[in-house]
Amino acid sequence: MYLRQRVKVLLEQAVSELKIEEHWPADLTVIPDVEHPASPEHGDYSTNLAMKLAKPLRQSPRAIAEKLKAKLESQGKDLWDGVEVAGPGFVNLHLNPAVLAAEVGRVRQGGEAYGQDTWGQGRKLLLEFVSANPTGPLNIVSARAASVGDALARILRSQGVAVDTEYYINDAGNQALLLGESLAARWKQSQGREASLPEEGYQGEYITDLAQEIARENTEAINRMLAGPGPDADLLAFFKNKGVEKIVGWHKLALADFGVTFTRWFHEIDLVMPPQGSGIQPVETVVAQLKDLGFLYEKDQATWFRSTDFKDDKDRVLIKNDGTKTYLTTDIAYHVYKFARGYTELIDIWGPDHHGYIARMQAAMLALKHPGDAFHVLIAQQVNLLENGAPVAMSKRAGVFITMADLIKDVGRDVARFFFLMRSTDAHLDFDLDLARKHTDENPVFYVQYAHARICSILAKAREEQWTVPAPGNGPALFEPMVPEELAVVRSLTAFPEIVEAAARNLEPHTVAFYLRDLATEFHRFYTLCRVLDPEARERSQARLALIDAIRIVLRNGLDLLGISAPEKM
RNA sequence: GCGCCCAUAGCUCAAUUGGAUAGAGCGUCUGACUUCGGAUCAGAAGGCUGGGGGUUCAACUCCCUCUGGGCGCACCA
């Protein structure tokens, strides 16, 4: 049990005892907030419990705080250096430095598992992200979504949540058709035949290149089609299928280069025509369900879903008057299929242009009786690439843009990931390419990695010089009193599990990135002021070796949660 | 016009989800090791948290309103 959890338990015990002794109402339920005060004078932990109880108990917060203080003092005697009531009714808890020192051993004993927890066990979650149309290379927003999704998966898993990740390939709709038409047109043009790109077709140069590539690899098949009964239709379908396959291949490659893998790549087409034995309910089933539930109606020869029953702005068409289904229809079926596979929670990460889409999908999930909190959408906001202080102009339509693969090649995997994870997901992000390219102290990712490498270097030197590094768990405790820099860094170490837990609960991976930067700062400060290997003070040196080893572990574990490497040398 | 997101130091962003004196990085200025990695550290300057009103012990955080930005508002995806 991590430190704060122990404090919470003590607090809960105190309340339940006071309930009896003070005749507090038995049905009194409070969840104690135990937090780190902003100011160190206010202790290691502090709770606002007394203020929260003031109203239901009709007593002054300070009086309640005094009672809590007395209880805590007697119960956790060996934990505290002091307990005090402060301000309007805070109870501030100062930890005994020996307790803090012991945490170093706990970190080292935990090793890779330090920071992991089990409260998420029993949750079965499907995280869907990127899911870009297979009509062109992945863009920068996809890179951001990939960073966030992958980090979230790692963070949630570390808390015991069973997470699968999935990529949805939109290969059954208009966009895929347009891709096929664009490819076919470009190929025909290359053959000197009359053809023009469709109105909304894809114009990028990669289309022309891809068309050539497909033609080159499939000359026989194409010749057969040309000689067949319906060459145009055959060619369209052929180029569509081959094009999607190729582009999905690009996506897989770019993501693999980025260190992002998915449990499953799911094809939209499988909902339209479920493969034999797949157990997938075709999209019509969902339409029928919604109809049975009374949420559908006919208007203007189309079938509408009354999503306004669930707070959507307007009702949505599911089946168009030409008989085909909208994107939403298949997407609803997809999400139903996610639930059908036993996932109790769905999280989707969407691009900024889809936020208007959230309400209708939530409406559908509610209509189909899935609890409102079982489906959650995160928006990965827009990314502006900056170069020489000015935005990099990009136009997807014209095919002029920097792809995810370009970016990774340019700045590297670790830098790209860290930059994306330095911002909260739903905030716009300015990505400074010049800064990202710099391998200097200005680049924040190196600051954190450098701390790790520096520690590894000291540990290597210690081995070289035959220092004994105390074994995890039973090494000498840090001597007392610890200097302020040591105390500060140990406090940061004890906060790590709390940070990861909060990041998982709130789906905010960026807090881990901020934490790591702060921890690196604490270490660098400690390093500057405190010599680790000092022949004049062997015992203290051993304690400090244990300390930096604990820091190393937390830095590595934290970087790992973000999918970023922890180099031993730089 | 309607809906959602955003507005915090010169710039880019945090703020433990309603907690105590709003914090970092970059930039600017001033400093620091003869020794474990200077990709480092210390200090200074910098703020009416866009404006106004409200809710309460407590508001950057919640509610209302105004201003200024972004994005949506398809029988596209």
XYZ file of N, CA and C in Angstrom, chain A residues 66-244:
537
model
N -9.703 19.463 15.339
C -8.984 19.123 16.572
C -9.235 17.664 16.963
N -10.469 17.223 16.786
C -10.791 15.832 17.128
C -10.060 14.863 16.200
N -10.055 15.218 14.917
C -9.329 14.367 13.959
C -7.851 14.321 14.311
N -7.341 15.456 14.657
C -5.929 15.548 14.997
C -5.593 14.603 16.157
N -6.429 14.643 17.201
C -6.171 13.805 18.372
C -6.169 12.326 17.976
N -7.157 11.948 17.169
C -7.235 10.550 16.723
C -5.996 10.147 15.922
N -5.656 10.991 14.970
C -4.537 10.662 14.090
C -3.236 10.578 14.877
N -3.093 11.474 15.825
C -1.868 11.483 16.618
C -1.684 10.167 17.361
N -2.790 9.663 17.906
C -2.639 8.438 18.692
C -2.531 7.207 17.788
N -3.196 7.245 16.634
C -3.200 6.042 15.790
C -1.924 5.868 14.970
N -1.486 6.949 14.389
C -0.349 6.799 13.482
C 0.932 7.314 14.088
N 1.061 7.092 15.366
C 2.131 7.712 16.147
C 3.487 7.699 15.439
N 3.838 6.518 14.925
C 5.186 6.400 14.364
C 5.307 7.026 12.968
N 4.156 7.406 12.389
C 4.215 8.015 11.059
C 4.559 9.491 11.120
N 4.111 10.124 12.196
C 4.131 11.590 12.176
C 5.321 12.208 12.877
N 5.666 13.325 12.335
C 6.590 14.218 12.985
C 5.774 15.321 13.666
N 4.565 15.459 13.212
C 3.706 16.477 13.792
C 2.377 16.518 13.069
N 1.324 16.803 13.813
C -0.008 16.969 13.235
C -0.534 18.300 13.729
N -1.043 19.091 12.830
C -1.501 20.402 13.286
C -2.776 20.815 12.565
N -3.540 21.636 13.261
C -4.730 22.227 12.659
C -4.352 23.615 12.192
N -4.709 23.936 10.964
C -4.276 25.212 10.423
C -5.372 25.829 9.573
N -5.264 27.121 9.406
C -6.183 27.853 8.542
C -7.623 27.644 8.953
N -8.522 27.569 7.991
C -9.939 27.451 8.309
C -10.327 26.072 8.855
N -9.406 25.111 8.846
C -9.754 23.786 9.351
C -9.010 22.662 8.658
N -7.905 22.986 8.039
C -7.069 21.933 7.471
C -6.396 21.152 8.591
N -6.209 19.860 8.355
C -5.358 19.086 9.249
C -4.093 18.764 8.459
N -2.997 19.284 8.934
C -1.731 19.107 8.219
C -0.902 18.012 8.874
N -0.376 17.143 8.030
C 0.346 15.983 8.534
C 1.802 16.059 8.085
N 2.665 16.101 9.062
C 4.100 16.106 8.755
C 4.636 14.710 8.991
N 5.224 14.148 7.943
C 5.734 12.780 8.081
C 7.066 12.765 8.817
N 7.245 11.727 9.543
C 8.524 11.446 10.170
C 9.568 11.181 9.069
N 10.693 11.871 9.116
C 11.697 11.662 8.069
C 12.102 10.197 7.915
N 12.060 9.444 8.996
C 12.424 8.031 8.887
C 11.428 7.282 8.007
N 10.173 7.697 8.066
C 9.157 7.067 7.212
C 9.463 7.379 5.755
N 9.819 8.627 5.496
C 10.172 9.014 4.130
C 11.393 8.234 3.654
N 12.378 8.135 4.533
C 13.593 7.422 4.146
C 13.276 5.978 3.782
N 12.357 5.388 4.509
C 12.005 3.992 4.237
C 11.349 3.848 2.862
N 10.752 4.928 2.383
C 10.101 4.858 1.072
C 11.110 4.579 -0.038
N 12.337 5.024 0.159
C 13.362 4.766 -0.850
C 13.510 3.260 -1.053
N 13.532 2.529 0.056
C 13.622 1.078 -0.026
C 12.406 0.481 -0.716
N 11.257 1.063 -0.447
C 10.039 0.540 -1.080
C 10.075 0.721 -2.594
N 10.580 1.862 -3.018
C 10.685 2.101 -4.459
C 11.592 1.047 -5.078
N 12.731 0.812 -4.437
C 13.697 -0.101 -5.024
C 13.203 -1.535 -4.966
N 12.478 -1.859 -3.916
C 11.893 -3.199 -3.841
C 10.851 -3.391 -4.945
N 10.078 -2.325 -5.171
C 9.053 -2.388 -6.212
C 9.676 -2.516 -7.593
N 10.755 -1.793 -7.826
C 11.401 -1.833 -9.133
C 10.441 -1.436 -10.234
N 10.375 -2.270 -11.264
C 9.502 -1.958 -12.392
C 8.046 -1.837 -11.974
N 7.711 -2.480 -10.873
C 6.312 -2.466 -10.444
C 5.973 -1.235 -9.618
N 6.984 -0.447 -9.268
C 6.680 0.722 -8.449
C 5.854 1.722 -9.265
N 4.710 2.064 -8.742
C 3.800 2.943 -9.478
C 2.595 2.176 -9.985
N 2.750 0.862 -10.080
C 1.602 0.057 -10.506
C 0.614 -0.078 -9.350
N -0.614 -0.385 -9.720
C -1.640 -0.515 -8.698
C -2.698 -1.488 -9.195
N -3.653 -1.775 -8.327
C -4.636 -2.805 -8.688
C -6.073 -2.305 -8.660
N -6.259 -1.027 -8.369
C -7.644 -0.558 -8.234
C -8.422 -0.673 -9.537
N -7.720 -0.753 -10.671
C -8.408 -0.822 -11.953
C -8.815 -2.230 -12.359
N -8.459 -3.209 -11.527
C -8.762 -4.588 -11.892
C -10.274 -4.797 -12.006
N -10.656 -5.588 -13.000
C -12.071 -5.837 -13.206
C -12.652 -4.960 -14.295
N -11.959 -3.894 -14.610
C -12.432 -3.056 -15.721
C -11.880 -3.622 -17.024
N -12.723 -3.655 -18.036
C -12.311 -4.166 -19.334
C -12.607 -3.089 -20.351
N -11.556 -2.513 -20.860
C -11.699 -1.267 -21.611
C -11.139 -1.392 -23.024
N -11.843 -0.820 -23.963
C -11.336 -0.777 -25.331
C -11.038 0.669 -25.706
N -9.809 0.877 -26.093
C -9.362 2.220 -26.448
C -9.149 2.263 -27.955
N -9.939 3.110 -28.608
C -9.802 3.239 -30.059
C -9.173 4.578 -30.384
N -8.115 4.558 -31.184
C -7.515 5.842 -31.554
C -6.823 5.791 -32.903
N -6.513 6.959 -33.391
C -5.999 7.226 -34.730
C -7.119 6.977 -35.751
N -7.400 5.701 -36.087
C -8.531 5.384 -36.971
C -8.693 6.380 -38.114
N -7.590 6.691 -38.773
C -7.649 7.656 -39.880
C -8.211 6.992 -41.129
N -8.843 7.767 -41.974
C -9.307 7.231 -43.245
C -8.126 6.690 -44.039
N -8.294 5.541 -44.661
C -7.179 4.972 -45.440
C -7.087 5.620 -46.809
N -6.946 6.916 -46.831
C -6.937 7.636 -48.099
C -5.682 8.470 -48.285
N -4.785 8.395 -47.321
C -3.552 9.152 -47.448
C -2.692 8.904 -46.229
N -1.471 9.439 -46.231
C -0.574 9.213 -45.091
C -1.140 9.801 -43.799
N -0.687 9.275 -42.689
C -1.116 9.802 -41.394
C -0.550 11.201 -41.202
N -1.372 12.060 -40.621
C -0.940 13.443 -40.427
C -0.486 13.692 -38.994
N -0.271 14.945 -38.686
C 0.283 15.306 -37.381
C -0.701 15.063 -36.244
N -1.967 15.327 -36.506
C -2.955 15.089 -35.446
C -3.020 13.597 -35.122
N -2.866 12.779 -36.142
C -2.835 11.333 -35.892
C -1.634 10.970 -35.024
N -0.527 11.651 -35.254
C 0.660 11.391 -34.435
C 0.376 11.761 -32.986
N -0.324 12.853 -32.796
C -0.687 13.260 -31.450
C -1.622 12.233 -30.814
N -2.631 11.834 -31.567
C -3.573 10.846 -31.049
C -2.857 9.541 -30.720
N -1.893 9.180 -31.549
C -1.142 7.950 -31.314
C -0.348 8.043 -30.015
N 0.294 9.186 -29.789
C 1.070 9.377 -28.564
C 0.173 9.278 -27.336
N -0.936 9.979 -27.402
C -1.841 10.032 -26.261
C -2.485 8.661 -26.023
N -2.947 8.046 -27.093
C -3.617 6.756 -26.954
C -2.689 5.691 -26.395
N -1.500 5.645 -26.937
C -0.552 4.630 -26.486
C -0.167 4.867 -25.028
N 0.066 6.119 -24.670
C 0.430 6.428 -23.282
C -0.730 6.101 -22.342
N -1.935 6.435 -22.755
C -3.093 6.139 -21.909
C -3.252 4.645 -21.687
N -3.050 3.890 -22.743
C -3.168 2.436 -22.623
C -2.160 1.925 -21.595
N -0.934 2.420 -21.696
C 0.102 1.976 -20.758
C -0.251 2.392 -19.328
N -0.711 3.611 -19.180
C -1.021 4.129 -17.844
C -2.183 3.344 -17.226
N -3.219 3.122 -18.016
C -4.382 2.396 -17.493
C -4.010 0.958 -17.136
N -3.221 0.334 -17.996
C -2.798 -1.039 -17.696
C -2.008 -1.092 -16.396
N -1.214 -0.078 -16.151
C -0.395 -0.080 -14.940
C -1.254 -0.042 -13.682
N -2.503 0.350 -13.842
C -3.401 0.414 -12.687
C -4.333 -0.798 -12.634
N -4.054 -1.775 -13.459
C -4.820 -3.010 -13.402
C -5.972 -3.089 -14.392
N -6.223 -2.015 -15.128
C -7.310 -2.039 -16.100
C -6.891 -2.927 -17.278
N -7.792 -3.795 -17.711
C -7.515 -4.611 -18.891
C -7.840 -3.775 -20.120
N -6.795 -3.360 -20.830
C -6.987 -2.446 -21.958
C -6.617 -3.139 -23.265
N -7.513 -3.091 -24.206
C -7.159 -3.452 -25.573
C -7.224 -2.189 -26.418
N -6.381 -2.156 -27.461
C -6.384 -0.980 -28.333
C -6.825 -1.399 -29.725
N -7.501 -0.518 -30.380
C -8.053 -0.881 -31.677
C -8.004 0.291 -32.649
N -7.807 -0.067 -33.903
C -7.746 0.903 -34.987
C -8.859 0.545 -35.956
N -9.707 1.506 -36.249
C -10.875 1.270 -37.100
C -10.551 1.752 -38.501
N -10.632 0.848 -39.453
C -10.301 1.194 -40.835
C -11.587 1.461 -41.608
N -11.766 2.685 -42.003
C -12.992 3.058 -42.737
C -12.836 2.669 -44.205
N -13.091 1.411 -44.462
C -12.866 0.949 -45.836
C -14.164 0.647 -46.569
N -15.288 1.055 -45.989
C -16.552 0.682 -46.615
C -17.364 1.887 -47.080
N -16.847 3.077 -46.925
C -17.690 4.243 -47.204
C -17.263 5.014 -48.433
N -17.784 6.217 -48.512
C -17.530 7.079 -49.660
C -16.065 7.424 -49.843
N -15.365 7.603 -48.704
C -13.978 8.029 -48.829
C -13.139 6.958 -49.526
N -13.434 5.707 -49.189
C -12.700 4.623 -49.833
C -13.051 4.567 -51.320
N -14.323 4.807 -51.633
C -14.731 4.837 -53.037
C -13.988 5.937 -53.784
N -13.934 7.089 -53.146
C -13.242 8.223 -53.771
C -11.772 7.915 -53.998
N -11.204 7.216 -53.046
C -9.811 6.825 -53.210
C -9.671 5.955 -54.450
N -10.553 4.969 -54.560
C -10.516 4.082 -55.712
C -10.672 4.855 -57.010
N -11.612 5.775 -57.043
C -11.839 6.566 -58.251
C -10.622 7.423 -58.582
N -10.030 8.008 -57.531
C -8.865 8.866 -57.757
C -7.704 8.054 -58.322
N -7.493 6.882 -57.737
C -6.395 6.028 -58.207
C -6.635 5.585 -59.645
N -7.866 5.171 -59.912
C -8.178 4.684 -61.257
C -7.988 5.798 -62.279
N -8.435 7.010 -61.908
C -8.315 8.137 -62.832
C -6.842 8.438 -63.118
N -6.048 8.440 -62.071
C -4.624 8.732 -62.272
C -3.951 7.657 -63.124
N -4.380 6.432 -62.894
C -3.769 5.358 -63.678
C -4.125 5.517 -65.155
N -5.424 5.786 -65.401
C -5.856 5.958 -66.787
C -5.098 7.092 -67.459
N -4.956 8.187 -66.718
C -4.222 9.326 -67.279
C -2.805 8.913 -67.647
N -2.213 8.090 -66.790
C -0.845 7.677 -67.062
C -0.775 6.780 -68.299
N -1.909 6.195 -68.655
C -1.964 5.356 -69.845
C -2.335 6.171 -71.074
N -2.444 7.478 -70.866
C -2.817 8.336 -71.973
C -4.296 8.250 -72.305
N -5.085 7.765 -71.352
C -6.517 7.658 -71.614
C -7.260 8.823 -70.979
N -8.440 9.050 -71.487
C -9.272 10.154 -71.010
C -9.796 9.820 -69.615
N -9.488 10.651 -68.636
C -10.015 10.442 -67.288
C -9.803 11.706 -66.475
N -10.756 11.983 -65.599
C -10.556 13.142 -64.722
C -10.837 12.743 -63.281
N -10.142 13.424 -62.399
C -10.292 13.167 -60.968
C -11.720 13.536 -60.564
N -12.331 12.738 -59.710
C -13.679 13.104 -59.253
C -13.654 14.438 -58.501
N -14.822 15.045 -58.451
C -14.993 16.367 -57.828
C -14.245 16.497 -56.504
N -14.511 15.558 -55.587
C -13.926 15.636 -54.245
C -12.729 14.684 -54.106
N -12.167 14.314 -55.237
C -11.122 13.295 -55.207
C -9.842 13.765 -54.524
N -8.924 12.823 -54.348
C -7.667 13.127 -53.673
C -6.620 13.550 -54.677
N -6.001 14.684 -54.395
C -5.166 15.303 -55.417
C -3.678 15.103 -55.186
N -3.323 14.636 -54.036
C -1.903 14.580 -53.720
C -1.107 13.768 -54.732
N 0.151 14.079 -54.794
C 1.020 13.391 -55.739
C 1.128 11.913 -55.390
N 0.967 11.617 -54.097
C 1.105 10.229 -53.685
C 0.063 9.346 -54.356
N -1.061 9.941 -54.778
C -2.098 9.166 -55.461
C -1.573 8.662 -56.804
N -0.934 9.583 -57.539
C -0.375 9.204 -58.838
C 0.682 8.112 -58.667
N 1.559 8.315 -57.705
C 2.619 7.330 -57.463
C 2.040 5.977 -57.070
N 1.043 6.044 -56.193
C 0.449 4.805 -55.706
C -0.260 4.061 -56.831
N -0.921 4.815 -57.693
C -1.614 4.202 -58.832
C -0.612 3.455 -59.704
N 0.523 4.096 -59.935
C 1.581 3.455 -60.738
C 2.064 2.166 -60.072
N 2.265 2.291 -58.790
C 2.797 1.152 -58.045
C 1.839 -0.037 -58.126
N 0.578 0.256 -57.929
C -0.423 -0.818 -57.974
C -0.479 -1.428 -59.371
N -0.446 -0.556 -60.362
C -0.517 -1.054 -61.749
C 0.689 -1.929 -62.071
N 1.837 -1.486 -61.593
C 3.073 -2.213 -61.880
C 3.028 -3.613 -61.267
N 2.490 -3.680 -60.087
C 2.484 -4.959 -59.369
C 1.357 -5.886 -59.810
N 0.439 -5.378 -60.632
C -0.747 -6.177 -60.960
C -1.091 -6.114 -62.449
N -0.070 -6.104 -63.288
C -0.352 -5.938 -64.715
C -1.279 -7.023 -65.246
N -1.023 -8.246 -64.839
C -1.855 -9.348 -65.342
C -3.313 -9.167 -64.982
N -3.531 -8.916 -63.693
C -4.902 -8.769 -63.217
C -5.606 -7.633 -63.941
N -4.876 -6.542 -64.151
C -5.495 -5.387 -64.794
C -5.823 -5.699 -66.247
N -4.920 -6.376 -66.910
C -5.192 -6.746 -68.301
C -6.415 -7.643 -68.399
N -6.531 -8.564 -67.450
C -7.715 -9.438 -67.433
C -8.990 -8.616 -67.323
N -8.950 -7.609 -66.430
C -10.140 -6.788 -66.231
C -10.482 -6.002 -67.480
N -9.432 -5.487 -68.141
C -9.656 -4.691 -69.340
C -10.330 -5.515 -70.428
N -10.030 -6.808 -70.417
C -10.608 -7.685 -71.427
C -11.968 -8.215 -71.005
N -12.318 -7.967 -69.755
C -13.553 -8.518 -69.209
C -14.771 -7.723 -69.622
N -15.929 -8.141 -69.072
C -17.201 -7.529 -69.463
C -17.419 -6.110 -68.918
N -16.966 -5.840 -67.707
C -17.218 -4.497 -67.141
C -15.963 -3.885 -66.585
N -15.050 -3.512 -67.457
C -13.714 -3.098 -66.996
C -13.740 -1.925 -66.026
N -14.630 -0.952 -66.276
C -14.587 0.240 -65.426
C -14.927 -0.088 -63.972
N -16.017 -0.802 -63.787
C -16.426 -1.145 -62.423
C -15.375 -2.030 -61.759
N -14.848 -2.962 -62.511
C -13.831 -3.859 -61.959
C -12.596 -3.091 -61.518
N -12.176 -2.159 -62.381
C -10.975 -1.394 -62.063
C -11.169 -0.538 -60.819
N -12.352 0.085 -60.733
C -12.630 0.913 -59.560
C -12.502 0.102 -58.288
N -13.181 -1.035 -58.279
C -13.156 -1.869 -57.072
C -11.734 -2.334 -56.790
N -11.026 -2.671 -57.845
C -9.665 -3.168 -57.678
C -8.753 -2.106 -57.078
N -8.816 -0.924 -57.664
C -7.960 0.150 -57.152
C -8.357 0.554 -55.731
N -9.647 0.479 -55.454
C -10.093 0.803 -54.102
C -9.484 -0.179 -53.107
N -9.650 -1.460 -53.411
C -9.172 -2.476 -52.464
C -7.661 -2.445 -52.306
N -6.989 -2.357 -53.452
C -5.525 -2.335 -53.380
C -5.037 -1.064 -52.699
N -5.698 0.049 -53.014
C -5.298 1.330 -52.441
C -5.437 1.319 -50.923
N -6.592 0.850 -50.456
C -6.810 0.792 -49.008
C -5.752 -0.095 -48.362
